[in-house]
Amino acid sequence: MNYVENLNLLFCETQEEISSFLDKFGYLGFEKMSNTIFDYINRSESNHYSKNNKQGTEGDLLDTQKPNKRKENNRWTAEQNSIFLDVIDDYRSKIHNKSKNEIKKITQDYAFKLKKQYEHLLNKRNQYSIAKRLAYFDELLAGVGTPDDYLIKDKAYFGIKNRYDNSTKENPARIGRNKK
């Protein structure tokens, strides 16, 4: 596996070298995934939890931060994220041209509806967290801000589903926005 450190291209081949690199930097970026890397990622004893793409295509990142038990259980799965992809157009049509307060109320009501409709997938989520994720996904899919404003694992969704008016303004219902 090739990697760059201080603008020098380096090569890493063994699982020990990979582990050392991951412990030092916390992530991998690579062009191809060799069998060594694939085996390392899929080892059951590995402490590296986030597997973004098992095929290992160009630009993939392997996040190796060890989550605490509480956060590990709170991660949104691809299946849960697909709910937001499926409903985003309907949600956006309901909040289009509404006031900030109306958007906040619609978002909470929509989260309640999603919780009921997708109980089998969202059974460990509350209405608050679903509303928070819905507004987050609205901004993410619309391309609000820059990809660096979002979690690494969510960057693939950035700007892939524009709003009707192609706006990239912030969703007033977004809870917990990080201000810089």
XYZ file of N, CA and C in Angstrom:
540
model
N 0.850 -1.159 0.000
C 0.000 0.000 0.000
C 0.900 1.227 0.000
N 0.619 2.157 -0.879
C 1.359 3.410 -0.908
C 0.654 4.429 -0.031
N 1.392 5.274 0.629
C 0.818 6.399 1.352
C 1.819 7.534 1.377
N 1.324 8.706 1.687
C 2.158 9.901 1.633
C 2.345 10.438 3.043
N 3.591 10.747 3.398
C 3.887 11.385 4.671
C 4.849 12.515 4.380
N 4.451 13.738 4.757
C 5.272 14.925 4.478
C 5.650 15.020 3.002
N 4.687 14.779 2.145
C 4.832 14.842 0.692
C 5.790 13.796 0.131
N 6.157 12.793 0.906
C 6.976 11.685 0.418
C 6.094 10.457 0.292
N 6.114 9.813 -0.866
C 5.338 8.606 -1.078
C 6.025 7.454 -0.357
N 5.286 6.772 0.479
C 5.825 5.658 1.233
C 5.070 4.390 0.857
N 5.665 3.264 1.126
C 5.045 1.988 0.806
C 4.921 1.156 2.071
N 3.788 0.537 2.233
C 3.509 -0.264 3.422
C 2.880 -1.561 2.924
N 3.399 -2.702 3.362
C 2.932 -3.966 2.813
C 2.405 -4.937 3.862
N 3.029 -4.989 5.015
C 2.627 -5.973 6.020
C 1.515 -5.432 6.909
N 0.832 -6.339 7.578
C -0.231 -5.927 8.491
C 0.325 -5.126 9.654
N 1.538 -5.421 10.079
C 2.153 -4.665 11.164
C 2.411 -3.216 10.735
N 2.903 -3.040 9.503
C 3.140 -1.684 8.996
C 1.826 -0.913 8.873
N 0.787 -1.605 8.404
C -0.534 -0.979 8.270
C -1.037 -0.561 9.650
N -0.922 -1.473 10.618
C -1.383 -1.184 11.972
C -0.636 0.001 12.565
N 0.669 0.038 12.366
C 1.477 1.145 12.869
C 1.043 2.470 12.255
N 0.809 2.463 10.963
C 0.367 3.674 10.270
C -0.996 4.123 10.794
N -1.931 3.176 10.953
C -3.268 3.501 11.436
C -3.225 4.065 12.852
N -2.393 3.469 13.703
C -2.278 3.975 15.063
C -1.723 5.388 15.083
N -0.817 5.692 14.157
C -0.181 7.006 14.112
C -1.111 8.076 13.550
N -1.813 7.767 12.445
C -2.590 8.791 11.754
C -4.096 8.648 11.926
N -4.595 7.474 12.266
C -6.023 7.297 12.507
C -6.867 7.060 11.275
N -6.289 7.101 10.091
C -7.055 6.836 8.879
C -6.112 6.427 7.767
N -6.697 5.828 6.726
C -5.943 5.479 5.523
C -6.630 6.110 4.328
N -5.863 6.574 3.395
C -6.387 6.958 2.095
C -5.616 6.136 1.086
N -6.300 5.519 0.136
C -5.566 4.669 -0.781
C -6.233 4.615 -2.139
N -5.469 4.209 -3.127
C -5.978 4.088 -4.483
C -6.536 2.696 -4.744
N -5.907 1.682 -4.225
C -6.359 0.307 -4.411
C -6.278 -0.406 -3.070
N -7.107 -1.406 -2.903
C -7.059 -2.179 -1.679
C -6.448 -3.538 -2.006
N -5.299 -3.808 -1.449
C -4.663 -5.107 -1.647
C -5.331 -6.133 -0.751
N -5.033 -7.392 -0.991
C -5.576 -8.447 -0.134
C -5.115 -8.275 1.302
N -3.901 -7.774 1.501
C -3.388 -7.560 2.852
C -4.259 -6.558 3.602
N -4.579 -5.446 2.954
C -5.413 -4.424 3.592
C -6.814 -4.971 3.826
N -7.372 -5.633 2.815
C -8.727 -6.182 2.937
C -8.784 -7.175 4.101
N -7.774 -8.039 4.213
C -7.727 -9.002 5.316
C -7.623 -8.286 6.658
N -6.804 -7.254 6.716
C -6.618 -6.500 7.954
C -7.936 -5.870 8.403
N -8.641 -5.261 7.480
C -9.904 -4.598 7.803
C -10.930 -5.604 8.307
N -10.949 -6.766 7.719
C -11.980 -7.744 8.038
C -11.613 -8.705 9.162
N -10.411 -8.579 9.726
C -10.051 -9.430 10.859
C -10.978 -9.136 12.026
N -11.515 -10.164 12.622
C -12.467 -9.953 13.713
C -11.818 -9.291 14.923
N -10.511 -9.479 15.110
C -9.870 -8.887 16.268
C -9.433 -7.448 16.028
N -9.679 -6.931 14.833
C -9.271 -5.566 14.511
C -10.052 -4.567 15.349
N -9.368 -3.518 15.826
C -10.020 -2.437 16.561
C -10.457 -1.320 15.634
N -10.381 -1.530 14.365
C -10.694 -0.489 13.391
C -12.087 -0.763 12.844
N -13.035 0.017 13.317
C -14.449 -0.315 13.160
C -15.089 0.122 11.857
N -14.750 1.263 11.335
C -15.503 1.831 10.228
C -14.953 1.361 8.898
N -15.737 0.593 8.171
C -15.327 0.071 6.873
C -16.188 0.755 5.811
N -15.655 1.808 5.204
C -16.465 2.619 4.306
C -16.790 1.920 2.998
N -15.860 1.155 2.461
C -16.103 0.534 1.168
C -15.213 -0.691 1.054
N -15.800 -1.870 1.083
C -15.000 -3.089 1.066
C -14.261 -3.287 -0.255
N -14.712 -2.614 -1.316
C -14.005 -2.748 -2.583
C -12.729 -1.916 -2.612
N -12.652 -0.876 -1.804
C -11.442 -0.078 -1.735
C -11.175 0.690 -3.005
N -12.064 1.590 -3.363
C -11.863 2.371 -4.572
C -11.087 3.635 -4.250
N -10.658 4.329 -5.273
C -9.838 5.527 -5.110
C -10.512 6.520 -4.174
N -9.737 7.059 -3.272
C -10.238 8.082 -2.361
C -10.902 7.551 -1.116
N -11.001 6.226 -0.943
C -11.624 5.679 0.254
C -10.817 6.025 1.490
N -11.496 6.123 2.591
C -10.838 6.329 3.876
C -11.279 5.234 4.821
N -10.375 4.755 5.597
C -10.703 3.808 6.655
C -10.539 4.556 7.960
N -11.648 4.851 8.623
C -11.613 5.574 9.891
C -11.287 4.578 10.987
N -10.268 4.861 11.753
C -9.829 3.900 12.745
C -9.963 4.411 14.166
N -10.717 5.467 14.358
C -10.905 5.951 15.714
C -11.754 4.946 16.475
N -11.331 4.577 17.665
C -12.075 3.612 18.455
C -13.239 4.321 19.134
N -14.461 3.961 18.771
C -15.601 4.621 19.415
C -15.832 4.046 20.803
N -16.432 4.883 21.670
C -16.819 4.298 22.941
C -18.098 3.507 22.703
N -18.445 2.655 23.630
C -19.579 1.743 23.427
C -20.873 2.500 23.147
N -21.083 3.598 23.839
C -22.316 4.360 23.659
C -22.404 4.913 22.249
N -21.330 5.536 21.762
C -21.349 6.103 20.420
C -21.430 5.034 19.352
N -20.794 3.894 19.569
C -20.813 2.826 18.577
C -22.253 2.417 18.278
N -23.085 2.365 19.303
C -24.476 1.975 19.128
C -25.315 3.075 18.495
N -24.827 4.315 18.493
C -25.591 5.429 17.957
C -25.263 5.756 16.509
N -24.376 5.037 15.889
C -24.021 5.331 14.508
C -25.188 5.036 13.580
N -25.363 5.903 12.614
C -26.416 5.722 11.621
C -25.926 4.734 10.570
N -26.733 3.744 10.270
C -26.357 2.731 9.286
C -26.719 3.202 7.882
N -26.170 2.542 6.894
C -26.492 2.857 5.499
C -27.985 2.646 5.246
N -28.550 1.629 5.859
C -29.978 1.351 5.695
C -30.831 2.481 6.284
N -30.423 2.990 7.440
C -31.133 4.116 8.041
C -30.963 5.370 7.186
N -29.758 5.605 6.680
C -29.526 6.769 5.817
C -30.365 6.703 4.546
N -30.604 5.501 4.053
C -31.403 5.367 2.826
C -32.832 5.871 3.025
N -33.316 5.821 4.254
C -34.653 6.371 4.541
C -34.672 7.861 4.194
N -33.643 8.571 4.636
C -33.585 10.016 4.396
C -33.411 10.328 2.915
N -32.670 9.502 2.213
C -32.530 9.676 0.762
C -33.875 9.499 0.063
N -34.640 8.517 0.526
C -35.936 8.225 -0.086
C -36.989 9.300 0.169
N -36.957 9.935 1.334
C -38.022 10.870 1.703
C -37.647 12.338 1.521
N -36.412 12.619 1.141
C -35.940 14.010 1.133
C -36.762 14.905 0.206
N -37.150 14.402 -0.947
C -37.931 15.236 -1.868
C -39.289 15.604 -1.271
N -39.944 14.640 -0.631
C -41.231 14.917 0.000
C -41.060 15.901 1.158
N -40.050 15.685 1.976
C -39.769 16.603 3.090
C -39.523 18.018 2.574
N -38.702 18.130 1.549
C -38.389 19.458 0.999
C -39.623 20.139 0.427
N -40.514 19.371 -0.173
C -41.736 19.983 -0.722
C -42.611 20.540 0.405
N -42.580 19.905 1.567
C -43.385 20.367 2.705
C -42.793 21.614 3.372
N -41.470 21.790 3.336
C -40.860 22.947 3.998
C -40.590 24.101 3.041
N -40.783 23.876 1.751
C -40.488 24.912 0.757
C -41.330 26.174 1.005
N -40.668 27.322 1.042
C -41.300 28.637 1.230
C -42.045 28.770 2.561
N -41.592 28.084 3.590
C -42.196 28.192 4.915
C -41.289 29.033 5.808
N -41.859 29.558 6.880
C -41.076 30.347 7.840
C -40.194 29.414 8.665
N -39.236 30.011 9.379
C -38.333 29.213 10.215
C -39.092 28.380 11.234
N -40.041 28.988 11.904
C -40.812 28.262 12.912
C -41.646 27.142 12.299
N -42.222 27.409 11.124
C -42.994 26.367 10.443
C -42.092 25.199 10.041
N -40.893 25.513 9.554
C -39.952 24.461 9.151
C -39.564 23.603 10.344
N -39.334 24.228 11.471
C -38.985 23.475 12.678
C -40.119 22.539 13.086
N -41.344 23.035 13.043
C -42.504 22.214 13.408
C -42.703 21.085 12.405
N -42.614 21.393 11.112
C -42.777 20.372 10.068
C -41.714 19.286 10.223
N -40.484 19.686 10.537
C -39.390 18.728 10.705
C -39.677 17.781 11.861
N -40.144 18.317 12.990
C -40.481 17.473 14.137
C -41.642 16.522 13.798
N -42.665 17.051 13.114
C -43.802 16.214 12.715
C -43.365 15.125 11.736
N -42.491 15.491 10.821
C -42.001 14.536 9.831
C -41.178 13.443 10.521
N -40.394 13.824 11.514
C -39.606 12.853 12.276
C -40.526 11.877 13.011
N -41.600 12.392 13.562
C -42.579 11.538 14.250
C -43.150 10.524 13.267
N -43.497 10.996 12.076
C -44.049 10.129 11.023
C -43.029 9.053 10.617
N -41.773 9.444 10.448
C -40.727 8.486 10.070
C -40.517 7.434 11.159
N -40.548 7.865 12.401
C -40.376 6.948 13.531
C -41.449 5.864 13.500
N -42.670 6.253 13.222
C -43.778 5.291 13.138
C -43.653 4.403 11.902
N -43.383 5.025 10.764
C -43.351 4.306 9.484
C -42.187 3.314 9.392
N -41.045 3.672 9.952
C -39.852 2.833 9.859
C -39.416 2.328 11.241
N -40.385 1.926 12.030
C -40.110 1.482 13.402
C -39.063 0.364 13.437
N -39.107 -0.526 12.480
C -38.160 -1.647 12.464
C -36.716 -1.189 12.270
N -36.493 -0.055 11.608
C -35.142 0.465 11.392
C -34.757 1.553 12.392
N -35.750 2.263 12.889
C -35.478 3.403 13.765
C -35.908 3.151 15.210
N -36.031 1.898 15.579
C -36.549 1.567 16.912
C -35.664 2.067 18.051
N -34.373 2.297 17.794
C -33.484 2.799 18.853
C -33.274 4.305 18.744
N -34.014 4.951 17.881
C -33.894 6.400 17.681
C -35.122 7.093 18.248
N -34.897 8.297 18.784
C -36.057 9.066 19.238
C -36.400 10.129 18.190
N -37.532 10.760 18.374
C -38.011 11.763 17.411
C -37.005 12.900 17.260
N -36.397 13.307 18.340
C -35.416 14.387 18.322
C -34.230 14.038 17.412
N -33.673 12.837 17.577
C -32.504 12.458 16.776
C -32.871 12.271 15.308
N -34.077 11.821 15.034
C -34.523 11.659 13.646
C -34.692 13.026 12.991
N -35.279 13.982 13.720
C -35.433 15.343 13.192
C -34.073 15.976 12.926
N -33.159 15.761 13.842
C -31.806 16.292 13.695
C -31.139 15.720 12.445
N -31.280 14.415 12.241
C -30.672 13.755 11.076
C -31.351 14.194 9.778
N -32.645 14.406 9.808
C -33.391 14.830 8.621
C -32.909 16.193 8.131
N -32.792 17.149 9.021
C -32.316 18.484 8.645
C -30.853 18.433 8.205
N -30.059 17.611 8.890
C -28.648 17.424 8.524
C -28.553 16.870 7.095
N -29.354 15.850 6.800
C -29.316 15.244 5.468
C -29.833 16.204 4.402
N -30.807 17.038 4.743
C -31.287 18.042 3.789
C -30.130 18.934 3.354
N -29.371 19.424 4.320
C -28.232 20.289 4.004
C -27.126 19.522 3.276
N -26.814 18.339 3.756
C -25.758 17.518 3.161
C -26.054 17.225 1.693
N -27.248 16.757 1.413
C -27.626 16.400 0.040
C -27.688 17.621 -0.868
N -28.047 18.776 -0.309
C -28.140 20.002 -1.097
C -26.775 20.636 -1.339
N -25.768 20.198 -0.599
C -24.431 20.761 -0.764
C -24.238 22.070 -0.029
N -24.862 22.207 1.123
C -24.705 23.418 1.930
C -23.302 23.413 2.546
N -22.606 24.524 2.413
C -21.255 24.622 2.967
C -20.241 23.897 2.096
N -19.320 23.189 2.752
C -18.300 22.416 2.049
C -18.329 20.985 2.575
N -17.754 20.039 1.845
C -17.732 18.656 2.336
C -17.062 18.519 3.698
N -16.130 19.408 4.011
C -15.443 19.337 5.298
C -16.337 19.695 6.476
N -17.520 20.227 6.208
C -18.466 20.557 7.269
C -19.211 19.320 7.778
N -18.998 18.161 7.135
C -19.756 16.959 7.444
C -18.827 15.830 7.889
N -19.407 14.814 8.463
C -18.643 13.653 8.891
C -17.998 12.985 7.689
N -16.821 12.422 7.879
C -16.099 11.771 6.783
C -16.964 10.717 6.107
N -17.658 9.919 6.891
C -18.447 8.834 6.313
C -19.663 9.342 5.534
N -20.045 10.599 5.731
C -21.198 11.151 5.029
C -20.814 11.977 3.800
N -19.544 12.235 3.594
C -19.115 13.112 2.503
C -19.540 12.610 1.125
N -19.723 11.318 0.972
C -20.134 10.757 -0.319
C -21.526 11.255 -0.734
N -22.322 11.686 0.237
C -23.676 12.180 -0.041
C -23.693 13.671 -0.381
N -22.572 14.349 -0.211
C -22.537 15.810 -0.332
C -22.955 16.269 -1.734
N -24.023 17.073 -1.773
C -24.470 17.715 -3.003
C -25.024 16.789 -4.069
N -25.461 15.591 -3.701
C -25.923 14.654 -4.728
C -27.401 14.794 -5.059
N -28.136 15.567 -4.264
C -29.577 15.717 -4.517
C -29.972 17.166 -4.248
N -29.957 17.975 -5.307
C -30.243 19.403 -5.169
C -31.688 19.649 -4.759
N -31.887 20.794 -4.152
C -33.238 21.242 -3.838
C -33.899 21.734 -5.124
N -35.210 21.928 -5.079
C -35.956 22.366 -6.267
C -35.394 23.659 -6.839
N -35.065 24.585 -5.956
C -34.568 25.888 -6.400
C -33.038 25.959 -6.403
N -32.389 24.812 -6.226
C -30.922 24.710 -6.184
C -30.291 25.557 -5.076
N -31.056 25.918 -4.063
C -30.503 26.742 -2.990
C -29.575 25.912 -2.111
N -28.627 26.591 -1.529
C -27.714 25.953 -0.585
C -27.725 26.712 0.745
N -28.903 27.219 1.110
C -29.013 27.912 2.398
C -29.237 26.880 3.507
N -28.877 27.272 4.719
C -28.990 26.380 5.864
C -30.449 26.090 6.196
N -30.691 24.890 6.663
C -32.016 24.486 7.122
C -32.179 24.984 8.551
N -33.177 25.832 8.820
C -33.344 26.388 10.168
C -33.689 25.343 11.228
N -34.080 24.158 10.804
C -34.413 23.104 11.760
C -33.184 22.296 12.165
N -32.051 22.597 11.567
C -30.826 21.824 11.883
C -30.411 22.096 13.324
N -30.362 21.067 14.111
C -30.042 21.134 15.525
C -28.567 20.771 15.709
N -27.872 21.518 16.530
C -26.506 21.144 16.864
C -25.484 21.490 15.792
N -25.794 22.463 14.979
C -24.855 22.865 13.928
C -23.572 23.392 14.563
N -22.448 22.966 14.048
C -21.157 23.444 14.554
C -20.850 24.772 13.892
N -20.763 25.796 14.676
C -20.388 27.122 14.175
C -18.904 27.318 14.382
N -18.212 27.838 13.377
C -16.771 28.073 13.487
C -16.495 29.491 13.836
